[in-house]
PDB file of C-alpha atoms in Angstrom:
ATOM      1  CA  MET A 241     -10.240 -51.979  34.699  1.00  0.00           C
ATOM      2  CA  THR A 242      -9.748 -49.465  37.453  1.00  0.00           C
ATOM      3  CA  LEU A 243      -5.997 -49.770  37.153  1.00  0.00           C
ATOM      4  CA  ALA A 244      -6.128 -49.214  33.406  1.00  0.00           C
ATOM      5  CA  ARG A 245      -8.272 -46.097  33.832  1.00  0.00           C
ATOM      6  CA  ASP A 246      -5.883 -44.714  36.447  1.00  0.00           C
ATOM      7  CA  GLU A 247      -2.919 -45.320  34.129  1.00  0.00           C
ATOM      8  CA  THR A 248      -4.687 -43.521  31.279  1.00  0.00           C
ATOM      9  CA  GLU A 249      -5.525 -40.513  33.414  1.00  0.00           C
ATOM     10  CA  SER A 250      -1.982 -40.449  34.723  1.00  0.00           C
ATOM     11  CA  GLY A 251      -0.647 -40.471  31.153  1.00  0.00           C
ATOM     12  CA  GLN A 252      -2.898 -37.588  30.140  1.00  0.00           C
ATOM     13  CA  ASP A 253      -1.787 -35.582  33.147  1.00  0.00           C
ATOM     14  CA  GLY A 254       1.829 -36.231  32.249  1.00  0.00           C
ATOM     15  CA  ALA A 255       1.301 -35.095  28.665  1.00  0.00           C
ATOM     16  CA  ALA A 256      -0.374 -31.919  29.881  1.00  0.00           C
ATOM     17  CA  ASP A 257       2.575 -31.255  32.165  1.00  0.00           C
ATOM     18  CA  LEU A 258       4.975 -31.718  29.264  1.00  0.00           C
ATOM     19  CA  ASP A 259       2.921 -29.317  27.117  1.00  0.00           C
ATOM     20  CA  ARG A 260       2.979 -26.724  29.886  1.00  0.00           C
ATOM     21  CA  ASP A 261       6.706 -27.162  30.345  1.00  0.00           C
ATOM     22  CA  ARG A 262       7.282 -26.823  26.618  1.00  0.00           C
ATOM     23  CA  SER A 263       5.116 -23.717  26.402  1.00  0.00           C
ATOM     24  CA  ALA A 264       6.935 -22.193  29.369  1.00  0.00           C
ATOM     25  CA  LEU A 265      10.287 -22.883  27.704  1.00  0.00           C
ATOM     26  CA  LEU A 266       9.154 -21.276  24.441  1.00  0.00           C
ATOM     27  CA  LEU A 267       7.927 -18.214  26.336  1.00  0.00           C
ATOM     28  CA  LYS A 268      11.155 -17.972  28.304  1.00  0.00           C
ATOM     29  CA  VAL A 269      13.307 -18.113  25.176  1.00  0.00           C
ATOM     30  CA  ALA A 270      11.094 -15.672  23.256  1.00  0.00           C
ATOM     31  CA  GLN A 271      11.057 -13.075  26.039  1.00  0.00           C
ATOM     32  CA  ARG A 272      14.822 -13.183  26.437  1.00  0.00           C
ATOM     33  CA  TYR A 273      15.410 -12.845  22.711  1.00  0.00           C
ATOM     34  CA  TYR A 274      12.727 -10.308  21.661  1.00  0.00           C
ATOM     35  CA  GLU A 275      12.136  -8.295  24.838  1.00  0.00           C
ATOM     36  CA  GLN A 276      15.579  -8.372  26.469  1.00  0.00           C
ATOM     37  CA  ASN A 277      17.492  -8.237  23.138  1.00  0.00           C
ATOM     38  CA  ARG A 278      19.822 -11.022  24.190  1.00  0.00           C
ATOM     39  CA  THR A 279      21.681 -13.161  21.679  1.00  0.00           C
ATOM     40  CA  GLN A 280      20.795 -16.786  20.971  1.00  0.00           C
ATOM     41  CA  GLU A 281      24.234 -17.821  22.197  1.00  0.00           C
ATOM     42  CA  ASP A 282      23.772 -15.964  25.512  1.00  0.00           C
ATOM     43  CA  ILE A 283      20.328 -17.509  26.064  1.00  0.00           C
ATOM     44  CA  GLY A 284      21.716 -20.944  25.244  1.00  0.00           C
ATOM     45  CA  ARG A 285      24.428 -20.613  27.891  1.00  0.00           C
ATOM     46  CA  GLU A 286      21.865 -19.680  30.531  1.00  0.00           C
ATOM     47  CA  LEU A 287      19.494 -22.535  29.669  1.00  0.00           C
ATOM     48  CA  HIS A 288      22.258 -25.069  28.902  1.00  0.00           C
ATOM     49  CA  LEU A 289      21.126 -25.391  25.275  1.00  0.00           C
ATOM     50  CA  THR A 290      22.965 -24.940  22.007  1.00  0.00           C
ATOM     51  CA  ARG A 291      22.517 -21.797  19.916  1.00  0.00           C
ATOM     52  CA  TRP A 292      20.944 -23.915  17.155  1.00  0.00           C
ATOM     53  CA  LYS A 293      18.408 -25.330  19.660  1.00  0.00           C
ATOM     54  CA  ILE A 294      17.485 -21.779  20.715  1.00  0.00           C
ATOM     55  CA  GLY A 295      16.938 -20.882  17.054  1.00  0.00           C
ATOM     56  CA  ARG A 296      14.587 -23.851  16.589  1.00  0.00           C
ATOM     57  CA  LEU A 297      12.672 -22.889  19.763  1.00  0.00           C
ATOM     58  CA  LEU A 298      12.220 -19.343  18.443  1.00  0.00           C
ATOM     59  CA  ASP A 299      10.854 -20.744  15.177  1.00  0.00           C
ATOM     60  CA  GLU A 300       8.480 -22.930  17.176  1.00  0.00           C
ATOM     61  CA  ALA A 301       7.358 -19.952  19.272  1.00  0.00           C
ATOM     62  CA  ARG A 302       6.457 -18.025  16.094  1.00  0.00           C
ATOM     63  CA  ALA A 303       4.600 -21.015  14.663  1.00  0.00           C
ATOM     64  CA  ALA A 304       2.656 -21.441  17.924  1.00  0.00           C
ATOM     65  CA  GLY A 305       1.615 -17.783  17.922  1.00  0.00           C
ATOM     66  CA  ILE A 306       3.577 -16.931  21.065  1.00  0.00           C
ATOM     67  CA  VAL A 307       5.587 -14.478  18.963  1.00  0.00           C
ATOM     68  CA  GLN A 308       3.783 -12.346  16.369  1.00  0.00           C
ATOM     69  CA  ILE A 309       5.804 -10.091  14.089  1.00  0.00           C
ATOM     70  CA  ALA A 310       4.188  -7.063  12.437  1.00  0.00           C
ATOM     71  CA  VAL A 311       5.659  -4.619   9.924  1.00  0.00           C
ATOM     72  CA  VAL A 312       4.942  -1.113  11.247  1.00  0.00           C
ATOM     73  CA  HIS A 313       6.848   1.157   8.815  1.00  0.00           C
ATOM     74  CA  PRO A 314       4.729   4.193   7.814  1.00  0.00           C
ATOM     75  CA  GLN A 315       4.741   3.016   4.191  1.00  0.00           C
ATOM     76  CA  ALA A 316       3.930  -0.624   4.987  1.00  0.00           C
ATOM     77  CA  ARG A 317       1.081  -1.615   2.706  1.00  0.00           C
ATOM     78  CA  ARG A 318      -2.307  -2.946   3.823  1.00  0.00           C
ATOM     79  CA  THR A 319      -2.423  -5.959   1.535  1.00  0.00           C
ATOM     80  CA  GLU A 320      -5.769  -7.268   2.798  1.00  0.00           C
ATOM     81  CA  LEU A 321      -7.422  -3.976   1.844  1.00  0.00           C
ATOM     82  CA  GLU A 322      -5.636  -3.949  -1.520  1.00  0.00           C
ATOM     83  CA  ILE A 323      -6.983  -7.414  -2.315  1.00  0.00           C
ATOM     84  CA  ALA A 324     -10.505  -6.417  -1.269  1.00  0.00           C
ATOM     85  CA  MET A 325     -10.422  -3.238  -3.365  1.00  0.00           C
ATOM     86  CA  ARG A 326      -9.107  -5.056  -6.450  1.00  0.00           C
ATOM     87  CA  ALA A 327     -11.749  -7.763  -6.135  1.00  0.00           C
ATOM     88  CA  ARG A 328     -14.642  -5.369  -5.618  1.00  0.00           C
ATOM     89  CA  PHE A 329     -13.793  -2.836  -8.323  1.00  0.00           C
ATOM     90  CA  GLY A 330     -11.794  -4.870 -10.831  1.00  0.00           C
ATOM     91  CA  LEU A 331      -8.687  -2.739 -10.439  1.00  0.00           C
ATOM     92  CA  ARG A 332      -5.474  -3.589 -12.222  1.00  0.00           C
ATOM     93  CA  GLU A 333      -3.509  -2.562  -9.123  1.00  0.00           C
ATOM     94  CA  CYS A 334      -4.223  -1.006  -5.739  1.00  0.00           C
ATOM     95  CA  VAL A 335      -1.808   0.465  -3.204  1.00  0.00           C
ATOM     96  CA  VAL A 336      -3.111   1.092   0.323  1.00  0.00           C
ATOM     97  CA  VAL A 337      -0.784   2.599   2.929  1.00  0.00           C
ATOM     98  CA  PRO A 338      -1.497   3.268   6.621  1.00  0.00           C
ATOM     99  CA  THR A 339      -3.137   6.529   7.623  1.00  0.00           C
ATOM    100  CA  PRO A 340      -0.791   8.428   9.979  1.00  0.00           C
ATOM    101  CA  GLU A 341      -1.980   9.134  13.515  1.00  0.00           C
ATOM    102  CA  ASN A 342      -1.695  12.842  12.715  1.00  0.00           C
ATOM    103  CA  PRO A 343      -2.293  13.074   8.949  1.00  0.00           C
ATOM    104  CA  ASP A 344      -0.887  16.131   7.224  1.00  0.00           C
ATOM    105  CA  PRO A 345      -3.301  18.149   5.046  1.00  0.00           C
ATOM    106  CA  GLY A 346      -1.145  17.524   1.964  1.00  0.00           C
ATOM    107  CA  HIS A 347      -1.471  13.729   2.297  1.00  0.00           C
ATOM    108  CA  GLY A 348       2.280  13.242   2.046  1.00  0.00           C
ATOM    109  CA  HIS A 349       1.927   9.546   2.888  1.00  0.00           C
ATOM    110  CA  VAL A 350       0.053   8.776  -0.346  1.00  0.00           C
ATOM    111  CA  GLY A 351       2.287  11.157  -2.274  1.00  0.00           C
ATOM    112  CA  THR A 352       5.276   9.095  -1.208  1.00  0.00           C
ATOM    113  CA  ALA A 353       3.421   5.876  -2.076  1.00  0.00           C
ATOM    114  CA  ALA A 354       2.616   7.225  -5.538  1.00  0.00           C
ATOM    115  CA  ALA A 355       6.230   8.243  -6.085  1.00  0.00           C
ATOM    116  CA  ASP A 356       7.334   4.741  -5.058  1.00  0.00           C
ATOM    117  CA  TYR A 357       4.822   3.269  -7.517  1.00  0.00           C
ATOM    118  CA  LEU A 358       6.207   5.381 -10.376  1.00  0.00           C
ATOM    119  CA  ARG A 359       9.757   4.353  -9.524  1.00  0.00           C
ATOM    120  CA  ALA A 360       8.813   0.672  -9.388  1.00  0.00           C
ATOM    121  CA  ASN A 361       7.098   0.884 -12.781  1.00  0.00           C
ATOM    122  CA  ALA A 362       9.528   3.253 -14.470  1.00  0.00           C
ATOM    123  CA  SER A 363      10.594   0.706 -17.081  1.00  0.00           C
ATOM    124  CA  SER A 364       7.047   0.466 -18.482  1.00  0.00           C
ATOM    125  CA  ILE A 365       6.215   4.186 -18.268  1.00  0.00           C
ATOM    126  CA  THR A 366       8.194   6.194 -20.791  1.00  0.00           C
ATOM    127  CA  SER A 367       5.442   8.789 -21.286  1.00  0.00           C
ATOM    128  CA  LEU A 368       3.267  10.091 -18.454  1.00  0.00           C
ATOM    129  CA  GLY A 369       0.235  12.345 -18.648  1.00  0.00           C
ATOM    130  CA  VAL A 370      -0.230  14.397 -15.485  1.00  0.00           C
ATOM    131  CA  SER A 371      -2.829  16.671 -13.984  1.00  0.00           C
ATOM    132  CA  TRP A 372      -2.036  19.003 -11.089  1.00  0.00           C
ATOM    133  CA  GLY A 373      -3.102  19.953  -7.559  1.00  0.00           C
ATOM    134  CA  ASN A 374      -1.798  19.591  -4.004  1.00  0.00           C
ATOM    135  CA  THR A 375      -1.399  15.814  -4.180  1.00  0.00           C
ATOM    136  CA  LEU A 376       0.419  15.929  -7.527  1.00  0.00           C
ATOM    137  CA  GLN A 377       2.656  18.688  -6.164  1.00  0.00           C
ATOM    138  CA  GLN A 378       3.534  16.392  -3.259  1.00  0.00           C
ATOM    139  CA  ILE A 379       4.368  13.517  -5.616  1.00  0.00           C
ATOM    140  CA  ALA A 380       6.576  15.772  -7.710  1.00  0.00           C
ATOM    141  CA  ALA A 381       8.352  17.004  -4.575  1.00  0.00           C
ATOM    142  CA  VAL A 382       9.336  13.543  -3.310  1.00  0.00           C
ATOM    143  CA  LEU A 383      10.340  11.931  -6.610  1.00  0.00           C
ATOM    144  CA  PRO A 384      14.131  11.645  -6.377  1.00  0.00           C
ATOM    145  CA  ALA A 385      16.455  12.770  -9.117  1.00  0.00           C
ATOM    146  CA  GLY A 386      17.111   9.930 -11.533  1.00  0.00           C
ATOM    147  CA  TRP A 387      13.925   7.972 -10.692  1.00  0.00           C
ATOM    148  CA  THR A 388      13.825   7.228 -14.428  1.00  0.00           C
ATOM    149  CA  ARG A 389      15.580   8.337 -17.598  1.00  0.00           C
ATOM    150  CA  GLY A 390      14.111  10.223 -20.539  1.00  0.00           C
ATOM    151  CA  ILE A 391      10.516  10.472 -19.292  1.00  0.00           C
ATOM    152  CA  ASP A 392       8.093  12.394 -21.492  1.00  0.00           C
ATOM    153  CA  VAL A 393       5.595  14.265 -19.262  1.00  0.00           C
ATOM    154  CA  ILE A 394       2.421  15.722 -20.750  1.00  0.00           C
ATOM    155  CA  GLN A 395      -0.010  18.103 -19.032  1.00  0.00           C
ATOM    156  CA  ILE A 396      -3.475  16.586 -19.619  1.00  0.00           C
ATOM    157  CA  ASN A 397      -5.763  19.444 -18.573  1.00  0.00           C
ATOM    158  CA  GLY A 398      -5.715  23.196 -18.246  1.00  0.00           C
ATOM    159  CA  GLY A 399      -4.411  24.917 -15.145  1.00  0.00           C
ATOM    160  CA  VAL A 400      -5.457  27.774 -12.899  1.00  0.00           C
ATOM    161  CA  SER A 401      -4.274  31.354 -13.054  1.00  0.00           C
ATOM    162  CA  ARG A 402      -4.056  31.857  -9.294  1.00  0.00           C
ATOM    163  CA  SER A 403      -3.888  29.677  -6.227  1.00  0.00           C
ATOM    164  CA  VAL A 404      -3.100  30.064  -2.528  1.00  0.00           C
ATOM    165  CA  LYS A 405      -0.527  27.284  -2.893  1.00  0.00           C
ATOM    166  CA  PRO A 406       2.188  26.580  -5.508  1.00  0.00           C
ATOM    167  CA  THR A 407       0.169  23.935  -7.330  1.00  0.00           C
ATOM    168  CA  THR A 408       0.423  25.175 -10.909  1.00  0.00           C
ATOM    169  CA  ALA A 409       0.204  22.583 -13.637  1.00  0.00           C
ATOM    170  CA  ALA A 410       3.459  23.761 -15.185  1.00  0.00           C
ATOM    171  CA  ASN A 411       5.345  23.325 -11.890  1.00  0.00           C
ATOM    172  CA  VAL A 412       4.086  19.752 -11.490  1.00  0.00           C
ATOM    173  CA  ALA A 413       4.840  18.645 -15.043  1.00  0.00           C
ATOM    174  CA  MET A 414       8.264  20.274 -15.221  1.00  0.00           C
ATOM    175  CA  SER A 415       9.323  18.997 -11.804  1.00  0.00           C
ATOM    176  CA  ILE A 416       8.408  15.389 -12.637  1.00  0.00           C
ATOM    177  CA  ALA A 417      10.121  15.673 -16.013  1.00  0.00           C
ATOM    178  CA  HIS A 418      13.251  17.241 -14.507  1.00  0.00           C
ATOM    179  CA  SER A 419      13.693  14.563 -11.829  1.00  0.00           C
ATOM    180  CA  GLY A 420      13.130  11.897 -14.487  1.00  0.00           C
ATOM    181  CA  ASP A 421      15.755  13.355 -16.816  1.00  0.00           C
ATOM    182  CA  GLY A 422      13.089  14.049 -19.432  1.00  0.00           C
ATOM    183  CA  ARG A 423      11.002  16.813 -20.919  1.00  0.00           C
ATOM    184  CA  ALA A 424       7.586  18.344 -20.313  1.00  0.00           C
ATOM    185  CA  THR A 425       4.878  19.282 -22.793  1.00  0.00           C
ATOM    186  CA  LEU A 426       2.647  21.946 -21.270  1.00  0.00           C
ATOM    187  CA  LEU A 427      -0.935  23.021 -21.922  1.00  0.00           C
ATOM    188  CA  PRO A 428      -0.925  26.744 -21.020  1.00  0.00           C
ATOM    189  CA  VAL A 429      -4.696  27.270 -20.995  1.00  0.00           C
ATOM    190  CA  PRO A 430      -7.315  27.490 -18.194  1.00  0.00           C
ATOM    191  CA  ALA A 431      -8.855  24.337 -16.748  1.00  0.00           C
ATOM    192  CA  ILE A 432     -12.322  25.878 -17.006  1.00  0.00           C
ATOM    193  CA  VAL A 433     -12.943  28.858 -19.287  1.00  0.00           C
ATOM    194  CA  GLU A 434     -15.742  31.406 -18.895  1.00  0.00           C
ATOM    195  CA  HIS A 435     -17.466  30.795 -22.210  1.00  0.00           C
ATOM    196  CA  VAL A 436     -18.101  27.760 -24.393  1.00  0.00           C
ATOM    197  CA  GLY A 437     -16.980  29.794 -27.386  1.00  0.00           C
ATOM    198  CA  THR A 438     -13.591  30.297 -25.763  1.00  0.00           C
ATOM    199  CA  LYS A 439     -13.105  26.553 -25.435  1.00  0.00           C
ATOM    200  CA  GLU A 440     -14.161  26.008 -29.044  1.00  0.00           C
ATOM    201  CA  ALA A 441     -11.629  28.607 -30.168  1.00  0.00           C
ATOM    202  CA  LEU A 442      -8.872  26.970 -28.118  1.00  0.00           C
ATOM    203  CA  TYR A 443      -9.647  23.579 -29.633  1.00  0.00           C
ATOM    204  CA  ARG A 444      -9.173  25.053 -33.094  1.00  0.00           C
ATOM    205  CA  GLU A 445      -5.587  25.841 -32.117  1.00  0.00           C
ATOM    206  CA  GLY A 446      -3.281  23.093 -33.283  1.00  0.00           C
ATOM    207  CA  PHE A 447      -1.088  23.048 -30.191  1.00  0.00           C
ATOM    208  CA  VAL A 448      -4.056  22.293 -27.896  1.00  0.00           C
ATOM    209  CA  THR A 449      -5.264  19.294 -29.884  1.00  0.00           C
ATOM    210  CA  GLU A 450      -1.681  18.059 -30.319  1.00  0.00           C
ATOM    211  CA  VAL A 451      -0.961  18.147 -26.576  1.00  0.00           C
ATOM    212  CA  LEU A 452      -4.230  16.387 -25.746  1.00  0.00           C
ATOM    213  CA  GLU A 453      -3.642  13.707 -28.369  1.00  0.00           C
ATOM    214  CA  LYS A 454      -0.162  13.157 -26.953  1.00  0.00           C
ATOM    215  CA  GLY A 455      -1.745  12.731 -23.537  1.00  0.00           C
ATOM    216  CA  ARG A 456      -4.168  10.124 -24.882  1.00  0.00           C
ATOM    217  CA  GLN A 457      -1.245   8.100 -26.241  1.00  0.00           C
ATOM    218  CA  ALA A 458       0.742   8.182 -22.966  1.00  0.00           C
ATOM    219  CA  ASP A 459       1.738   4.944 -21.271  1.00  0.00           C
ATOM    220  CA  ALA A 460       0.020   6.143 -18.084  1.00  0.00           C
ATOM    221  CA  LEU A 461      -2.031   9.022 -16.722  1.00  0.00           C
ATOM    222  CA  LEU A 462      -1.510  10.317 -13.187  1.00  0.00           C
ATOM    223  CA  PHE A 463      -4.119  12.446 -11.445  1.00  0.00           C
ATOM    224  CA  SER A 464      -5.691  13.132  -8.068  1.00  0.00           C
ATOM    225  CA  LEU A 465      -9.341  12.966  -7.070  1.00  0.00           C
ATOM    226  CA  GLY A 466     -10.782  16.150  -5.612  1.00  0.00           C
ATOM    227  CA  ALA A 467     -13.476  16.312  -2.950  1.00  0.00           C
ATOM    228  CA  ILE A 468     -16.112  18.940  -3.531  1.00  0.00           C
ATOM    229  CA  GLY A 469     -16.022  21.972  -1.264  1.00  0.00           C
ATOM    230  CA  PRO A 470     -14.733  25.523  -0.829  1.00  0.00           C
ATOM    231  CA  SER A 471     -11.189  24.344  -0.049  1.00  0.00           C
ATOM    232  CA  SER A 472     -10.641  22.814  -3.502  1.00  0.00           C
ATOM    233  CA  VAL A 473      -8.039  24.496  -5.688  1.00  0.00           C
ATOM    234  CA  LEU A 474     -10.602  24.987  -8.461  1.00  0.00           C
ATOM    235  CA  VAL A 475     -12.813  27.009  -6.118  1.00  0.00           C
ATOM    236  CA  GLN A 476      -9.998  28.893  -4.398  1.00  0.00           C
ATOM    237  CA  SER A 477      -8.517  29.862  -7.755  1.00  0.00           C
ATOM    238  CA  GLY A 478     -11.821  31.214  -9.032  1.00  0.00           C
ATOM    239  CA  ALA A 479     -12.141  28.642 -11.812  1.00  0.00           C
ATOM    240  CA  VAL A 480     -15.392  27.590 -10.109  1.00  0.00           C
ATOM    241  CA  THR A 481     -17.425  30.322  -8.436  1.00  0.00           C
ATOM    242  CA  VAL A 482     -19.184  29.988  -5.090  1.00  0.00           C
ATOM    243  CA  ALA A 483     -22.538  30.069  -6.909  1.00  0.00           C
ATOM    244  CA  GLU A 484     -21.397  27.264  -9.232  1.00  0.00           C
ATOM    245  CA  LEU A 485     -20.167  25.268  -6.256  1.00  0.00           C
ATOM    246  CA  ASP A 486     -23.589  25.568  -4.617  1.00  0.00           C
ATOM    247  CA  ARG A 487     -25.204  24.419  -7.841  1.00  0.00           C
ATOM    248  CA  LEU A 488     -22.841  21.458  -8.172  1.00  0.00           C
ATOM    249  CA  GLN A 489     -23.561  20.330  -4.622  1.00  0.00           C
ATOM    250  CA  ALA A 490     -27.299  20.667  -5.194  1.00  0.00           C
ATOM    251  CA  ASP A 491     -26.964  18.558  -8.339  1.00  0.00           C
ATOM    252  CA  GLY A 492     -25.282  15.747  -6.394  1.00  0.00           C
ATOM    253  CA  ALA A 493     -21.653  16.282  -7.403  1.00  0.00           C
ATOM    254  CA  CYS A 494     -19.266  14.374  -5.145  1.00  0.00           C
ATOM    255  CA  GLY A 495     -15.994  15.756  -6.482  1.00  0.00           C
ATOM    256  CA  ASP A 496     -13.879  16.260  -9.564  1.00  0.00           C
ATOM    257  CA  VAL A 497     -11.635  14.084 -11.677  1.00  0.00           C
ATOM    258  CA  VAL A 498      -9.204  16.146 -13.786  1.00  0.00           C
ATOM    259  CA  ALA A 499     -11.586  19.131 -13.289  1.00  0.00           C
ATOM    260  CA  HIS A 500     -14.626  17.152 -14.451  1.00  0.00           C
ATOM    261  CA  TYR A 501     -17.296  17.244 -11.742  1.00  0.00           C
ATOM    262  CA  ILE A 502     -19.144  13.940 -11.432  1.00  0.00           C
ATOM    263  CA  THR A 503     -21.990  12.418  -9.444  1.00  0.00           C
ATOM    264  CA  ALA A 504     -21.912   9.153  -7.508  1.00  0.00           C
ATOM    265  CA  ASP A 505     -22.542   7.087 -10.656  1.00  0.00           C
ATOM    266  CA  GLY A 506     -19.769   8.814 -12.599  1.00  0.00           C
ATOM    267  CA  SER A 507     -21.997  10.951 -14.799  1.00  0.00           C
ATOM    268  CA  VAL A 508     -21.363  14.650 -15.462  1.00  0.00           C
ATOM    269  CA  ALA A 509     -22.791  16.779 -12.654  1.00  0.00           C
ATOM    270  CA  ASP A 510     -23.204  20.043 -14.564  1.00  0.00           C
ATOM    271  CA  THR A 511     -23.328  20.145 -18.354  1.00  0.00           C
ATOM    272  CA  ASP A 512     -22.583  23.894 -18.517  1.00  0.00           C
ATOM    273  CA  ILE A 513     -19.329  23.622 -16.534  1.00  0.00           C
ATOM    274  CA  GLU A 514     -18.429  20.442 -18.415  1.00  0.00           C
ATOM    275  CA  ALA A 515     -18.829  22.240 -21.749  1.00  0.00           C
ATOM    276  CA  ARG A 516     -16.255  24.820 -20.573  1.00  0.00           C
ATOM    277  CA  THR A 517     -13.699  22.324 -19.182  1.00  0.00           C
ATOM    278  CA  VAL A 518     -10.433  21.991 -21.124  1.00  0.00           C
ATOM    279  CA  GLY A 519      -8.447  18.770 -21.110  1.00  0.00           C
ATOM    280  CA  LEU A 520      -8.754  15.044 -21.560  1.00  0.00           C
ATOM    281  CA  THR A 521     -12.326  13.830 -21.199  1.00  0.00           C
ATOM    282  CA  LEU A 522     -13.751  11.267 -18.818  1.00  0.00           C
ATOM    283  CA  ASP A 523     -13.913   8.793 -21.709  1.00  0.00           C
ATOM    284  CA  ASP A 524     -10.215   9.448 -22.370  1.00  0.00           C
ATOM    285  CA  LEU A 525      -9.474   8.401 -18.790  1.00  0.00           C
ATOM    286  CA  ARG A 526     -11.521   5.227 -19.207  1.00  0.00           C
ATOM    287  CA  ALA A 527      -9.654   4.387 -22.406  1.00  0.00           C
ATOM    288  CA  ALA A 528      -6.170   5.066 -20.978  1.00  0.00           C
ATOM    289  CA  ARG A 529      -3.586   2.294 -20.988  1.00  0.00           C
ATOM    290  CA  ARG A 530      -3.072   2.888 -17.272  1.00  0.00           C
ATOM    291  CA  ALA A 531      -5.026   5.508 -15.318  1.00  0.00           C
ATOM    292  CA  ILE A 532      -3.488   6.106 -11.876  1.00  0.00           C
ATOM    293  CA  ALA A 533      -5.686   7.916  -9.364  1.00  0.00           C
ATOM    294  CA  VAL A 534      -4.266   9.173  -6.064  1.00  0.00           C
ATOM    295  CA  ALA A 535      -6.457  10.220  -3.125  1.00  0.00           C
ATOM    296  CA  ALA A 536      -6.523   9.804   0.654  1.00  0.00           C
ATOM    297  CA  GLY A 537      -8.693  10.483   3.666  1.00  0.00           C
ATOM    298  CA  ALA A 538     -12.311   9.914   4.611  1.00  0.00           C
ATOM    299  CA  ASP A 539     -13.386  13.108   2.833  1.00  0.00           C
ATOM    300  CA  LYS A 540     -12.297  11.572  -0.471  1.00  0.00           C
ATOM    301  CA  ALA A 541     -14.307   8.352  -0.034  1.00  0.00           C
ATOM    302  CA  ARG A 542     -17.279   9.547  -2.142  1.00  0.00           C
ATOM    303  CA  ILE A 543     -15.212  10.703  -5.112  1.00  0.00           C
ATOM    304  CA  ILE A 544     -13.012   7.587  -4.908  1.00  0.00           C
ATOM    305  CA  THR A 545     -16.095   5.358  -5.013  1.00  0.00           C
ATOM    306  CA  ALA A 546     -17.544   7.317  -7.920  1.00  0.00           C
ATOM    307  CA  ALA A 547     -14.304   7.085  -9.891  1.00  0.00           C
ATOM    308  CA  LEU A 548     -13.964   3.360  -9.222  1.00  0.00           C
ATOM    309  CA  THR A 549     -17.552   2.379 -10.016  1.00  0.00           C
ATOM    310  CA  SER A 550     -17.515   4.358 -13.270  1.00  0.00           C
ATOM    311  CA  GLY A 551     -14.178   2.968 -14.482  1.00  0.00           C
ATOM    312  CA  LEU A 552     -12.219   6.227 -14.398  1.00  0.00           C
ATOM    313  CA  CYS A 553      -9.062   4.602 -13.053  1.00  0.00           C
ATOM    314  CA  SER A 554      -7.398   1.217 -13.312  1.00  0.00           C
ATOM    315  CA  VAL A 555      -4.853   1.882 -10.538  1.00  0.00           C
ATOM    316  CA  LEU A 556      -5.688   3.435  -7.169  1.00  0.00           C
ATOM    317  CA  ILE A 557      -3.183   4.705  -4.618  1.00  0.00           C
ATOM    318  CA  THR A 558      -4.851   5.562  -1.327  1.00  0.00           C
ATOM    319  CA  ASP A 559      -4.685   5.142   2.431  1.00  0.00           C
ATOM    320  CA  GLU A 560      -6.313   2.839   4.956  1.00  0.00           C
ATOM    321  CA  GLU A 561      -8.891   5.366   6.144  1.00  0.00           C
ATOM    322  CA  ALA A 562     -10.218   6.043   2.660  1.00  0.00           C
ATOM    323  CA  ALA A 563     -10.160   2.370   1.640  1.00  0.00           C
ATOM    324  CA  ARG A 564     -12.166   1.280   4.684  1.00  0.00           C
ATOM    325  CA  HIS A 565     -14.773   3.982   4.098  1.00  0.00           C
ATOM    326  CA  VAL A 566     -15.120   2.940   0.452  1.00  0.00           C
ATOM    327  CA  LEU A 567     -15.453  -0.754   1.293  1.00  0.00           C
ATOM    328  CA  GLU A 568     -17.994  -0.085   4.048  1.00  0.00           C
ATOM    329  CA  ASP A 569     -20.151   2.090   1.802  1.00  0.00           C
TER     330      ASP A 569
END
């Protein structure tokens, strides 16, 4: 009995030694290949193994977790966050890209992601309704010439008469149309007018109702989500006064969607401003064939959540920072 027990223990020790030897060999091969950038043939000569044997050892090292490969390109997508966002909010699609270590104020990383999304879906988007703003300007800037052919671009809400940055609605629509070898239909009216009567008069003009109806029929709508605050284009342009901004914040507004200010549950934050807002309505966004919202950064988490929970977009393009804040809310 004693002899048998000694033989068993000896066998276990031998197996452990073999495992250690194997692990050491896998580590040795992996370090030479991935850290020293040596070829499989060169490593094989040193270790007296064939190149094909080295290849199998590298595969084994990856399977054992000794080697872990990560994609670290700035536009590499965070698929686990995309899945979580789709599941939680019932999104048709979600694109989440990494947040740069030093994010630029214009959120160029999500602008590039949105441009990539448009290019990938160009065959199913022959007409595109667009809003405007810094993020849309970024998208328009990075869309390459020839990203599609014959695109019909429609401006879906009024613009602003002045801005500290070149973010006019006409520039955005025409730039996207030009790069897509298409044409733009503009809506040359203010986003928010001073009087309700002015809006009513505009809506009696045939061209306004025609442009808006064309926007409703578009294959997709593309717009950004704006955080509430003095730095927003609507405030800086004078479309929303400082007094109105204070009132919106007091009423619980968390941002704007196509110039419509909403609260956390997606309802209108201020009925007076809403009655003077020109463009597609919130219900139009909910009824769109494909409503693509683009927003990034922790400061956009509240408006992103509000838009998602109230069904204002079916596609979200965002970054890791914003997505994590939304999911943790």
